[in-house]
Tab-separated table of C-alpha atoms in Angstrom:
chain	number	residue	atom	x	y	z
A	25	MET	CA	-5.211	40.832	9.005
A	26	ARG	CA	-3.915	37.689	10.649
A	27	LYS	CA	-6.623	37.863	13.358
A	28	THR	CA	-9.288	38.281	10.688
A	29	LEU	CA	-8.063	35.228	8.795
A	30	SER	CA	-7.938	33.219	12.018
A	31	LEU	CA	-11.460	34.297	12.899
A	32	ILE	CA	-12.701	33.352	9.432
A	33	GLY	CA	-11.015	29.966	9.783
A	34	VAL	CA	-12.626	29.333	13.164
A	35	VAL	CA	-16.050	30.366	11.890
A	36	GLY	CA	-15.599	28.098	8.872
A	37	MET	CA	-14.689	25.129	11.048
A	38	LEU	CA	-17.653	25.751	13.361
A	39	ALA	CA	-19.974	25.910	10.371
A	40	ALA	CA	-18.603	22.615	9.031
A	41	VAL	CA	-18.974	20.902	12.418
A	42	SER	CA	-22.515	22.187	12.929
A	43	THR	CA	-23.497	21.053	9.418
A	44	GLN	CA	-22.108	17.585	10.121
A	45	SER	CA	-23.903	17.472	13.478
A	46	PHE	CA	-27.159	18.520	11.839
A	47	ALA	CA	-26.784	15.847	9.143
A	48	ALA	CA	-26.029	13.182	11.757
A	49	THR	CA	-29.026	14.239	13.842
A	50	GLU	CA	-31.356	14.116	10.859
A	51	PHE	CA	-30.075	10.653	9.879
A	52	GLN	CA	-30.419	9.328	13.396
A	53	LYS	CA	-33.906	10.746	13.726
A	54	GLU	CA	-34.890	8.643	10.724
A	55	HIS	CA	-32.995	5.545	11.852
A	56	PRO	CA	-35.005	2.499	10.663
A	57	ARG	CA	-35.623	1.059	14.132
A	58	ARG	CA	-36.722	4.427	15.525
A	59	ALA	CA	-38.880	5.101	12.481
A	60	GLU	CA	-40.620	1.724	12.815
A	61	VAL	CA	-41.404	2.268	16.503
A	62	ASN	CA	-42.660	5.814	15.920
A	63	GLN	CA	-44.768	4.795	12.908
A	64	ARG	CA	-46.487	2.187	15.067
A	65	LEU	CA	-47.169	4.778	17.735
A	66	ASP	CA	-48.664	7.123	15.135
A	67	LYS	CA	-50.904	4.356	13.758
A	68	GLN	CA	-52.075	3.440	17.252
A	69	ASP	CA	-52.871	7.082	17.930
A	70	LYS	CA	-55.063	7.157	14.814
A	71	ARG	CA	-56.738	3.883	15.775
A	72	ILE	CA	-57.581	5.252	19.223
A	73	HIS	CA	-59.083	8.417	17.706
A	74	GLN	CA	-61.102	6.309	15.264
A	75	GLU	CA	-62.455	4.104	18.064
A	76	VAL	CA	-63.623	7.181	19.970
A	77	LYS	CA	-65.133	8.710	16.829
A	78	GLU	CA	-67.080	5.507	16.148
A	79	GLY	CA	-68.264	5.325	19.753
A	80	LYS	CA	-66.417	2.059	20.393
A	81	MET	CA	-64.198	3.596	23.084
A	82	SER	CA	-64.884	6.153	25.770
A	83	LYS	CA	-62.808	9.300	26.098
A	84	PRO	CA	-61.387	8.222	29.488
A	85	GLU	CA	-60.267	4.899	27.955
A	86	ALA	CA	-58.698	6.766	25.046
A	87	LYS	CA	-56.921	9.138	27.431
A	88	LYS	CA	-55.444	6.170	29.311
A	89	LEU	CA	-54.163	4.582	26.081
A	90	HIS	CA	-52.756	7.888	24.811
A	91	LYS	CA	-50.931	8.250	28.112
A	92	GLU	CA	-49.429	4.765	27.715
A	93	ASP	CA	-48.354	5.551	24.138
A	94	HIS	CA	-46.852	8.857	25.283
A	95	GLN	CA	-44.830	6.995	27.901
A	96	ILE	CA	-43.533	4.565	25.240
A	97	ARG	CA	-42.535	7.514	23.008
A	98	LYS	CA	-40.691	9.169	25.932
A	99	GLU	CA	-38.892	5.912	26.620
A	100	GLU	CA	-37.899	5.595	22.942
A	101	ARG	CA	-36.448	9.112	22.978
A	102	ALA	CA	-34.528	8.420	26.181
A	103	MET	CA	-33.104	5.208	24.735
A	104	ALA	CA	-32.078	6.982	21.539
A	105	SER	CA	-30.382	9.786	23.458
A	106	GLN	CA	-28.220	7.214	25.239
A	107	ASN	CA	-27.224	5.442	22.016
A	108	GLY	CA	-26.064	8.241	19.767
A	109	GLY	CA	-29.489	8.831	18.226
A	110	HIS	CA	-30.618	5.277	17.534
A	111	ILE	CA	-32.112	2.381	19.471
A	112	THR	CA	-30.717	-1.132	19.682
A	113	LYS	CA	-32.544	-4.207	18.420
A	114	LEU	CA	-33.246	-5.270	22.006
A	115	GLU	CA	-34.673	-1.842	22.828
A	116	GLN	CA	-36.817	-1.988	19.698
A	117	LYS	CA	-38.116	-5.395	20.766
A	118	THR	CA	-38.942	-4.078	24.231
A	119	LEU	CA	-40.783	-1.051	22.820
A	120	ASN	CA	-42.680	-3.238	20.344
A	121	GLN	CA	-43.827	-5.506	23.178
A	122	GLN	CA	-45.108	-2.462	25.055
A	123	GLU	CA	-46.878	-1.250	21.901
A	124	ASN	CA	-48.439	-4.701	21.480
A	125	GLY	CA	-49.925	-4.356	24.951
A	126	VAL	CA	-51.558	-1.045	24.061
A	127	SER	CA	-52.646	-2.343	20.634
A	128	LYS	CA	-54.502	-5.261	22.236
A	129	GLN	CA	-56.517	-2.779	24.300
A	130	ILE	CA	-57.699	-0.944	21.174
A	131	GLY	CA	-60.818	-2.396	19.647
A	132	LYS	CA	-61.780	-4.656	22.537
């Protein structure tokens, strides 16, 4: 009986910890600085697709820009993993500058 109660207690604590971890992960995923960077990347992706659709950009050019955006997204994820799920203001500024470089290449 005592072992059963101990096991139930341990399972209960693990459930509480995993729920808290899940909640923290979800919050951090939607951290305002991360959300802003990722929203910009999504918009740029749509702009690139639109340029190709309208014949204003070749597929090889689009592929190059998508690759640059993918690299920025990987960098954002790496930064967030080092900072407890969020990015610092300086990191956000750095990522935004990189996004600005890609954005200027869209619609030339």
